[in-house]
Amino acid sequence: MDELELVLRESFFPYWILYALLVSVAILSGVKMLRPAVFQHISATYVKPPSTVPNSKENLSFFGKASWMLLINYFIVSSITVYMVLMYYDIHQYWLVLLPTAYYFVQVFGLLFSGVISRETKRLSENFLLLNFIYQNMGLVLIPVLIMWLLNVNYSLYFINTIQILFVAFLLFRYIRGFFFAIQNKVLWYYIILYLCTLEIWPLMVIFKLLTADLEG
């Protein structure tokens, strides 16, 4: 009788990706220990203005420890996402993994720049909190999506499309809510249009051009 032998299943993606995702889960556990109700408060931001949510300065601002831990989680998970997409399409421009983090800081700079030239920095405070809220949530949502992708490599295209849909949905949510926050706080239309055209749409077009150029090449 032939002996049965267990063969280790080969993965399309390197195993360190799973370990990196476990690091992200560990970061989230640390956030939970630091602020037990943090995820409950953050989820409330979907329906309430960010500044009205309890502990918003700690959970969503640029000066809160929990906020930065959640942002670091986003930077890690989004970089892994781009890396997996690059591997799937056999693209070796691995510096592109920095694009999600760079785009976040471009948006931060855009809000600061718009606030300075319009002298409306205080009125844009809701938009700053909303920016962090969006990326923190994207980092949370991407973790289970990437784990499922690792376990179902044959459906990679479906997961890539799902990630694209999630990114666009979060982006539209931020644009729409941010627009209404700016209007409610009486920010001038001129500065809203200037910000959207030069510091939101233009960077997205650059990123799209970089990605499509590599895919076509």
Coordinates of N, CA and C in Angstrom, one line a residue, residues 41-116:
H41 N -16.7 54.3 19.7 CA -16.8 55.8 19.5 C -16.5 56.1 18.0
I42 N -15.5 55.4 17.4 CA -15.2 55.6 16.0 C -16.4 55.2 15.1
S43 N -17.0 54.1 15.4 CA -18.2 53.7 14.5 C -19.3 54.8 14.6
A44 N -19.4 55.5 15.7 CA -20.4 56.5 15.8 C -20.2 57.7 14.9
T45 N -19.0 57.8 14.4 CA -18.6 58.9 13.5 C -19.3 58.7 12.1
Y46 N -19.8 57.5 11.8 CA -20.5 57.4 10.5 C -21.7 58.2 10.5
V47 N -22.3 58.4 11.6 CA -23.6 59.2 11.6 C -23.6 60.5 12.4
K48 N -22.5 60.8 13.1 CA -22.4 62.0 13.9 C -21.2 62.8 13.4
P49 N -21.2 64.1 13.6 CA -20.0 64.9 13.3 C -18.8 64.4 14.2
P50 N -17.6 64.3 13.7 CA -16.5 63.7 14.5 C -16.3 64.4 15.8
S51 N -16.4 65.8 15.9 CA -16.1 66.5 17.1 C -17.1 66.2 18.2
T52 N -18.3 65.7 17.9 CA -19.3 65.4 18.9 C -19.2 64.0 19.5
V53 N -18.3 63.2 18.9 CA -18.1 61.8 19.4 C -17.2 61.9 20.6
P54 N -17.5 61.1 21.7 CA -16.7 61.1 22.9 C -15.2 60.7 22.6
N55 N -14.3 61.4 23.3 CA -12.9 61.2 23.1 C -12.4 61.4 21.7
S56 N -13.0 62.2 20.9 CA -12.6 62.4 19.5 C -11.2 63.0 19.4
K57 N -10.8 63.8 20.4 CA -9.4 64.3 20.3 C -8.4 63.2 20.4
E58 N -8.7 62.2 21.2 CA -7.8 61.1 21.4 C -7.9 60.1 20.3
N59 N -9.1 59.8 19.8 CA -9.3 58.8 18.9 C -9.1 59.2 17.4
L60 N -9.3 60.5 17.1 CA -9.3 60.9 15.7 C -8.3 62.0 15.4
S61 N -7.8 62.8 16.4 CA -7.0 63.9 16.1 C -5.6 63.5 15.8
F62 N -4.7 64.5 15.4 CA -3.3 64.2 15.1 C -2.5 64.1 16.4
F63 N -3.1 64.4 17.5 CA -2.3 64.4 18.8 C -2.7 63.3 19.7
G64 N -3.6 62.4 19.3 CA -4.0 61.3 20.2 C -3.2 60.0 19.9
K65 N -2.8 59.3 21.0 CA -2.0 58.1 20.9 C -2.8 57.0 20.2
A66 N -4.0 56.9 20.5 CA -4.9 55.8 19.9 C -5.0 56.1 18.4
S67 N -5.2 57.4 18.1 CA -5.4 57.8 16.7 C -4.2 57.4 15.9
W68 N -3.0 57.7 16.4 CA -1.8 57.4 15.6 C -1.5 55.9 15.5
M69 N -1.9 55.1 16.5 CA -1.8 53.7 16.4 C -2.7 53.1 15.3
L70 N -3.9 53.7 15.2 CA -4.8 53.2 14.2 C -4.3 53.7 12.8
L71 N -3.7 54.9 12.7 CA -3.1 55.3 11.4 C -1.9 54.5 11.0
I72 N -1.1 54.1 12.0 CA 0.0 53.2 11.7 C -0.5 51.9 11.2
N73 N -1.6 51.4 11.8 CA -2.2 50.2 11.3 C -2.6 50.3 9.8
Y74 N -3.2 51.5 9.5 CA -3.6 51.8 8.1 C -2.4 51.8 7.1
F75 N -1.3 52.4 7.6 CA -0.1 52.5 6.7 C 0.5 51.1 6.5
I76 N 0.5 50.2 7.5 CA 1.0 48.9 7.3 C 0.1 48.1 6.3
V77 N -1.2 48.1 6.6 CA -2.2 47.3 5.9 C -2.3 47.8 4.4
S78 N -2.4 49.1 4.2 CA -2.5 49.6 2.9 C -1.2 49.3 2.0
S79 N -0.1 49.3 2.7 CA 1.2 49.0 2.0 C 1.2 47.5 1.6
I80 N 0.7 46.7 2.5 CA 0.6 45.3 2.2 C -0.4 45.0 1.0
T81 N -1.5 45.8 1.0 CA -2.4 45.7 -0.1 C -1.8 46.0 -1.4
V82 N -1.1 47.1 -1.5 CA -0.4 47.5 -2.8 C 0.6 46.4 -3.2
Y83 N 1.3 45.9 -2.2 CA 2.4 44.9 -2.5 C 1.7 43.7 -3.1
M84 N 0.6 43.2 -2.5 CA -0.1 42.0 -3.1 C -0.6 42.3 -4.5
V85 N -1.1 43.5 -4.7 CA -1.5 43.8 -6.1 C -0.3 43.8 -7.1
L86 N 0.8 44.4 -6.6 CA 2.0 44.4 -7.5 C 2.5 43.0 -7.8
M87 N 2.5 42.1 -6.7 CA 2.9 40.7 -6.9 C 1.9 40.0 -7.9
Y88 N 0.7 40.2 -7.8 CA -0.3 39.5 -8.6 C -0.1 39.9 -10.1
Y89 N 0.2 41.2 -10.4 CA 0.4 41.6 -11.7 C 1.9 41.6 -12.2
D90 N 2.7 41.0 -11.3 CA 4.2 40.8 -11.6 C 4.8 42.1 -11.9
I91 N 4.5 43.1 -11.1 CA 5.2 44.5 -11.2 C 6.2 44.6 -10.1
H92 N 7.4 45.0 -10.5 CA 8.5 45.1 -9.5 C 8.8 46.5 -9.0
Q93 N 7.9 47.4 -9.2 CA 8.1 48.8 -8.8 C 7.6 48.9 -7.3
Y94 N 8.4 48.3 -6.4 CA 7.9 48.1 -5.0 C 7.8 49.4 -4.2
W95 N 8.4 50.5 -4.8 CA 8.3 51.7 -4.1 C 6.9 52.2 -4.1
L96 N 6.0 51.6 -5.0 CA 4.6 52.0 -5.0 C 3.9 51.7 -3.7
V97 N 4.4 50.8 -2.9 CA 3.8 50.5 -1.6 C 3.7 51.8 -0.7
L98 N 4.5 52.8 -1.0 CA 4.4 54.0 -0.2 C 3.3 55.0 -0.6
L99 N 2.7 54.7 -1.8 CA 1.7 55.6 -2.3 C 0.5 55.9 -1.3
P100 N -0.1 54.9 -0.7 CA -1.2 55.2 0.3 C -0.8 56.1 1.4
T101 N 0.4 55.8 2.0 CA 0.9 56.7 3.1 C 1.2 58.1 2.5
A102 N 1.8 58.2 1.4 CA 2.1 59.5 0.8 C 0.8 60.3 0.5
Y103 N -0.2 59.6 0.0 CA -1.4 60.2 -0.4 C -2.1 60.8 0.9
Y104 N -2.0 60.0 2.0 CA -2.6 60.5 3.2 C -2.0 61.8 3.6
F105 N -0.7 61.9 3.6 CA 0.0 63.1 4.0 C -0.2 64.3 3.0
V106 N -0.4 63.9 1.8 CA -0.7 65.0 0.8 C -2.1 65.6 1.2
Q107 N -3.0 64.8 1.6 CA -4.3 65.3 2.0 C -4.2 66.1 3.2
V108 N -3.4 65.7 4.2 CA -3.2 66.5 5.4 C -2.6 67.8 5.0
F109 N -1.6 67.8 4.2 CA -1.0 69.1 3.7 C -2.0 69.9 3.0
G110 N -2.9 69.3 2.2 CA -3.9 70.0 1.5 C -4.8 70.8 2.4
L111 N -5.3 70.1 3.4 CA -6.2 70.7 4.4 C -5.5 71.9 5.1
L112 N -4.2 71.6 5.5 CA -3.5 72.7 6.2 C -3.3 73.9 5.3
F113 N -2.9 73.6 4.1 CA -2.7 74.7 3.1 C -3.9 75.5 2.9
S114 N -5.0 74.8 2.7 CA -6.3 75.5 2.4 C -6.7 76.3 3.6
G115 N -6.5 75.7 4.8 CA -6.8 76.5 6.1 C -6.0 77.7 6.2
V116 N -4.7 77.6 5.9 CA -3.8 78.8 6.0 C -4.2 79.9 5.1

